[in-house]
Short mmCIF file of C-alpha atoms in Angstrom, two decimals:
data_model
loop_
_atom_site.label_atom_id
_atom_site.label_comp_id
_atom_site.label_asym_id
_atom_site.label_seq_id
_atom_site.Cartn_x
_atom_site.Cartn_y
_atom_site.Cartn_z
CA UNK A 1 13.58 68.58 -106.27
CA UNK A 2 15.75 68.93 -103.17
CA UNK A 3 14.73 66.30 -100.63
CA UNK A 4 15.82 65.85 -97.03
CA UNK A 5 19.50 64.99 -97.74
CA UNK A 6 19.91 67.94 -100.10
CA UNK A 7 18.25 70.35 -97.66
CA UNK A 8 20.34 69.03 -94.76
CA UNK A 9 23.39 69.68 -96.93
CA UNK A 10 22.09 73.22 -97.51
CA UNK A 11 21.62 73.64 -93.75
CA UNK A 12 25.23 72.69 -93.09
CA UNK A 13 26.39 74.95 -95.91
CA UNK A 14 24.57 77.97 -94.46
CA UNK A 15 25.77 77.08 -90.97
CA UNK A 16 29.35 77.10 -92.23
CA UNK A 17 29.13 80.32 -94.24
CA UNK A 18 26.46 82.71 -93.07
CA UNK A 19 25.72 82.63 -89.34
CA UNK A 20 26.47 85.53 -86.97
CA UNK A 21 27.28 87.96 -89.78
CA UNK A 22 25.48 91.32 -89.87
CA UNK A 23 23.03 91.51 -92.76
CA UNK A 24 23.71 94.90 -94.33
CA UNK A 25 20.76 94.60 -96.68
CA UNK A 26 18.46 92.10 -98.33
CA UNK A 27 17.83 92.37 -102.06
CA UNK A 28 14.79 90.69 -103.61
CA UNK A 29 15.19 90.37 -107.36
CA UNK A 30 11.76 88.83 -108.00
CA UNK A 31 8.74 89.02 -105.72
CA UNK A 32 7.65 85.55 -106.83
CA UNK A 33 10.03 84.00 -104.29
CA UNK A 34 8.50 86.00 -101.41
CA UNK A 35 4.86 85.62 -102.47
CA UNK A 36 2.64 85.82 -99.45
CA UNK A 37 5.19 87.92 -97.51
CA UNK A 38 5.46 91.70 -97.60
CA UNK A 39 8.81 92.87 -98.98
CA UNK A 40 9.12 95.65 -96.37
CA UNK A 41 8.28 93.30 -93.49
CA UNK A 42 10.93 90.86 -94.68
CA UNK A 43 13.59 93.53 -95.01
CA UNK A 44 12.77 94.96 -91.60
CA UNK A 45 13.05 91.54 -89.96
CA UNK A 46 16.37 90.67 -91.61
CA UNK A 47 18.37 93.84 -92.22
CA UNK A 48 20.64 95.02 -89.44
CA UNK A 49 20.46 91.68 -87.67
CA UNK A 50 22.13 88.29 -87.93
CA UNK A 51 21.21 84.68 -88.59
CA UNK A 52 21.83 83.04 -85.21
CA UNK A 53 21.16 79.42 -86.11
CA UNK A 54 19.57 77.26 -88.79
CA UNK A 55 17.19 74.33 -88.36
CA UNK A 56 15.69 71.85 -90.78
CA UNK A 57 12.37 70.01 -90.78
CA UNK A 58 11.74 67.80 -93.76
CA UNK A 59 12.50 69.88 -96.85
CA UNK A 60 12.25 73.26 -95.07
CA UNK A 61 14.91 75.42 -93.43
CA UNK A 62 14.39 77.89 -90.61
CA UNK A 63 16.94 80.62 -89.89
CA UNK A 64 16.65 82.21 -86.44
CA UNK A 65 16.75 86.00 -86.64
CA UNK A 66 18.56 88.03 -83.99
CA UNK A 67 15.69 90.52 -83.93
CA UNK A 68 13.14 87.80 -83.23
CA UNK A 69 11.24 85.32 -85.34
CA UNK A 70 12.50 83.02 -88.09
CA UNK A 71 13.17 83.23 -91.80
CA UNK A 72 11.55 80.28 -93.58
CA UNK A 73 13.17 78.84 -96.70
CA UNK A 74 11.60 76.37 -99.11
CA UNK A 75 13.68 75.44 -102.16
CA UNK A 76 11.01 74.28 -104.60
CA UNK A 77 12.25 72.28 -107.58
CA UNK A 78 15.55 73.97 -108.38
CA UNK A 79 16.48 76.28 -105.52
CA UNK A 80 19.72 76.28 -103.56
CA UNK A 81 21.81 78.62 -101.39
CA UNK A 82 25.07 79.96 -102.81
CA UNK A 83 27.79 81.91 -100.99
CA UNK A 84 29.59 84.48 -103.11
CA UNK A 85 32.28 87.05 -102.51
CA UNK A 86 32.49 88.05 -106.14
CA UNK A 87 30.37 87.75 -109.25
CA UNK A 88 26.71 87.04 -108.66
CA UNK A 89 25.32 83.75 -109.98
CA UNK A 90 22.74 83.64 -112.73
CA UNK A 91 19.15 83.11 -111.50
CA UNK A 92 19.81 84.82 -108.16
CA UNK A 93 16.34 85.67 -106.86
CA UNK A 94 17.25 87.07 -103.43
CA UNK A 95 20.50 88.16 -101.82
CA UNK A 96 21.55 88.59 -98.20
CA UNK A 97 24.48 91.01 -98.26
CA UNK A 98 27.04 90.92 -95.44
CA UNK A 99 29.98 93.31 -94.85
CA UNK A 100 32.04 90.71 -96.68
CA UNK A 101 30.35 88.31 -99.04
CA UNK A 102 26.71 87.46 -99.72
CA UNK A 103 24.33 84.53 -99.44
CA UNK A 104 22.21 84.12 -102.56
CA UNK A 105 19.00 82.24 -103.19
CA UNK A 106 19.56 80.78 -106.66
CA UNK A 107 16.36 79.38 -108.17
CA UNK A 108 16.01 79.04 -111.97
CA UNK A 109 12.35 77.99 -111.93
CA UNK A 110 11.31 80.30 -109.06
CA UNK A 111 9.23 77.65 -107.30
CA UNK A 112 10.98 78.18 -103.96
CA UNK A 113 9.88 80.63 -101.32
CA UNK A 114 11.22 82.82 -98.53
CA UNK A 115 8.98 83.94 -95.69
CA UNK A 116 8.66 84.72 -92.00
CA UNK A 117 7.35 82.70 -89.06
CA UNK A 118 7.12 83.25 -85.32
CA UNK A 119 8.58 79.77 -84.75
CA UNK A 120 9.35 76.58 -86.69
CA UNK A 121 6.77 74.71 -84.61
CA UNK A 122 3.93 77.05 -85.56
CA UNK A 123 4.96 76.99 -89.21
CA UNK A 124 5.06 73.19 -89.26
CA UNK A 125 1.64 73.01 -87.61
CA UNK A 126 0.14 75.57 -90.00
CA UNK A 127 1.35 73.58 -93.00
CA UNK A 128 0.10 70.27 -91.60
CA UNK A 129 3.54 68.70 -91.92
CA UNK A 130 4.25 65.30 -90.40
CA UNK A 131 7.27 64.35 -88.28
CA UNK A 132 10.72 64.70 -89.80
CA UNK A 133 11.82 61.54 -91.61
CA UNK A 134 14.94 61.19 -89.44
CA UNK A 135 13.07 61.75 -86.19
CA UNK A 136 9.90 59.69 -86.58
CA UNK A 137 10.01 56.49 -84.51
CA UNK A 138 9.35 53.06 -85.95
CA UNK A 139 6.00 52.85 -84.15
CA UNK A 140 4.91 56.30 -85.33
CA UNK A 141 5.91 55.43 -88.88
CA UNK A 142 3.95 52.16 -88.89
CA UNK A 143 0.89 53.86 -87.42
CA UNK A 144 1.08 56.65 -90.00
CA UNK A 145 0.97 54.22 -92.93
CA UNK A 146 -1.25 51.39 -91.72
CA UNK A 147 -4.35 53.40 -92.67
CA UNK A 148 -2.88 55.15 -95.73
CA UNK A 149 -4.89 55.04 -98.94
CA UNK A 150 -3.61 54.71 -102.49
CA UNK A 151 -0.21 53.48 -103.70
CA UNK A 152 2.54 53.21 -101.12
CA UNK A 153 4.84 55.41 -103.26
CA UNK A 154 2.32 58.27 -103.13
CA UNK A 155 1.85 57.80 -99.38
CA UNK A 156 5.61 58.01 -98.78
CA UNK A 157 5.77 61.33 -100.62
CA UNK A 158 2.87 62.79 -98.62
CA UNK A 159 4.52 65.39 -96.39
CA UNK A 160 1.55 65.24 -93.99
CA UNK A 161 2.60 61.73 -92.97
CA UNK A 162 6.35 62.12 -92.89
CA UNK A 163 8.33 65.20 -93.92
CA UNK A 164 11.39 65.00 -96.14
CA UNK A 165 10.90 62.05 -98.51
CA UNK A 166 10.28 62.81 -102.16
CA UNK A 167 10.29 61.01 -105.48
CA UNK A 168 13.92 59.85 -105.59
CA UNK A 169 14.35 58.59 -102.06
CA UNK A 170 10.93 56.92 -102.00
CA UNK A 171 12.04 54.81 -104.97
CA UNK A 172 15.24 53.82 -103.16
CA UNK A 173 13.41 52.86 -99.95
CA UNK A 174 10.97 50.68 -101.87
CA UNK A 175 13.77 49.12 -103.92
CA UNK A 176 15.72 48.16 -100.82
CA UNK A 177 12.64 46.49 -99.35
CA UNK A 178 11.68 44.83 -102.67
CA UNK A 179 8.28 46.53 -102.66
CA UNK A 180 6.26 47.60 -105.69
CA UNK A 181 5.69 51.39 -105.73
CA UNK A 182 2.24 50.73 -107.23
CA UNK A 183 1.14 48.46 -104.37
CA UNK A 184 -1.70 49.70 -102.23
CA UNK A 185 -0.42 51.04 -98.93
CA UNK A 186 -3.03 49.00 -97.05
CA UNK A 187 -1.73 45.79 -98.61
CA UNK A 188 1.61 46.14 -96.81
CA UNK A 189 2.24 44.23 -93.63
CA UNK A 190 3.62 45.71 -90.44
CA UNK A 191 6.88 43.94 -91.28
CA UNK A 192 6.98 45.68 -94.67
CA UNK A 193 6.47 49.05 -93.00
CA UNK A 194 9.20 48.36 -90.47
CA UNK A 195 11.54 47.54 -93.37
CA UNK A 196 10.64 50.86 -95.01
CA UNK A 197 11.37 52.73 -91.79
CA UNK A 198 14.82 51.13 -91.52
CA UNK A 199 15.54 51.74 -95.21
CA UNK A 200 14.44 55.36 -94.94
CA UNK A 201 16.79 56.12 -92.07
CA UNK A 202 19.67 54.22 -93.68
CA UNK A 203 19.28 55.77 -97.14
CA UNK A 204 18.80 59.33 -95.91
CA UNK A 205 21.77 59.16 -93.54
CA UNK A 206 24.02 57.60 -96.19
CA UNK A 207 23.07 60.31 -98.66
CA UNK A 208 23.76 63.04 -96.11
CA UNK A 209 27.18 61.51 -95.46
CA UNK A 210 27.77 61.66 -99.23
CA UNK A 211 26.85 65.35 -99.32
CA UNK A 212 23.72 64.46 -101.33
CA UNK A 213 25.99 63.46 -104.22
CA UNK A 214 24.27 60.43 -105.76
CA UNK A 215 27.49 59.33 -107.47
CA UNK A 216 29.04 58.77 -104.03
CA UNK A 217 26.34 56.34 -102.92
CA UNK A 218 27.04 52.57 -102.89
CA UNK A 219 26.86 50.94 -106.35
CA UNK A 220 24.03 48.72 -105.06
CA UNK A 221 21.73 51.74 -104.77
CA UNK A 222 19.01 52.33 -107.34
CA UNK A 223 19.75 56.06 -107.11
CA UNK A 224 23.12 55.46 -108.78
CA UNK A 225 21.50 54.16 -111.97
CA UNK A 226 17.98 55.58 -111.89
CA UNK A 227 17.22 56.42 -115.52
CA UNK A 228 15.57 55.17 -118.68
CA UNK A 229 17.22 52.09 -120.11
CA UNK A 230 19.26 51.48 -116.96
CA UNK A 231 19.83 48.06 -115.44
CA UNK A 232 18.92 46.96 -111.95
CA UNK A 233 22.03 47.15 -109.70
CA UNK A 234 20.88 43.97 -107.94
CA UNK A 235 20.01 41.54 -110.75
CA UNK A 236 20.91 43.32 -113.99
CA UNK A 237 17.38 43.32 -115.44
CA UNK A 238 16.09 46.42 -117.20
CA UNK A 239 14.41 48.87 -114.85
CA UNK A 240 10.76 49.68 -115.42
CA UNK A 241 9.00 53.02 -115.08
CA UNK A 242 5.45 53.86 -114.08
CA UNK A 243 3.76 57.10 -113.10
CA UNK A 244 2.73 56.83 -109.46
CA UNK A 245 1.34 59.75 -107.50
CA UNK A 246 2.03 62.00 -110.47
CA UNK A 247 5.76 61.22 -110.47
CA UNK A 248 7.90 58.84 -112.53
CA UNK A 249 8.84 55.77 -110.49
CA UNK A 250 11.73 53.43 -111.24
CA UNK A 251 11.71 49.83 -110.04
CA UNK A 252 12.84 46.33 -110.95
CA UNK A 253 9.91 44.03 -111.61
CA UNK A 254 12.17 40.97 -111.37
CA UNK A 255 13.25 41.83 -107.83
CA UNK A 256 9.77 42.27 -106.36
#
């Protein structure tokens, strides 16, 4: 699933390809990706106008519409934006057509969603989303997790506490702080939580710099070798897996 670094990469991609271009028409190929939003309302809001700017909060994008309001974009498990000036990509679910070229929403599993909002702030509030992972302060982060229940890995993936961290990057944060993903969140000290805050900012920023390409991350990162049968990049021991918060977690038991 696209997490904060991937969605920030998408934001920059859209910013570089699709802003301030007249939208001639919007084509929705499957209503699943606009569920909860009327097709006619969406077309009326988008067609004939332009995308003026694009913002990100956590894993969500918000495109400011020249006619007022914002287009909301959630990528689900497999969604991504794709610029095309020729053949359309397979699994295109929606298409914003410009005088020259088009911006496609490619989503094989159709778990993403396009919609409308009066503002990003109201959308974020309505969804109960926490602060963005790159904007939350150390004190806010510690306060958000001191009273968390359940495993720390599940708490880190809870978008109501902090928005943007998912399965992959939660594993990396915990690995860098030598913390067990299965450990109860309440068992962590304030020092542990401060380490997680530093690791979160460092890992997310490094991944953004790498264009969300895991192969371009430092060889010491768990994300470079996260997989069954892989060895720990720190000590060489075999990585272990456990299901935590409904997701597969990778960690090195010897490094805890």
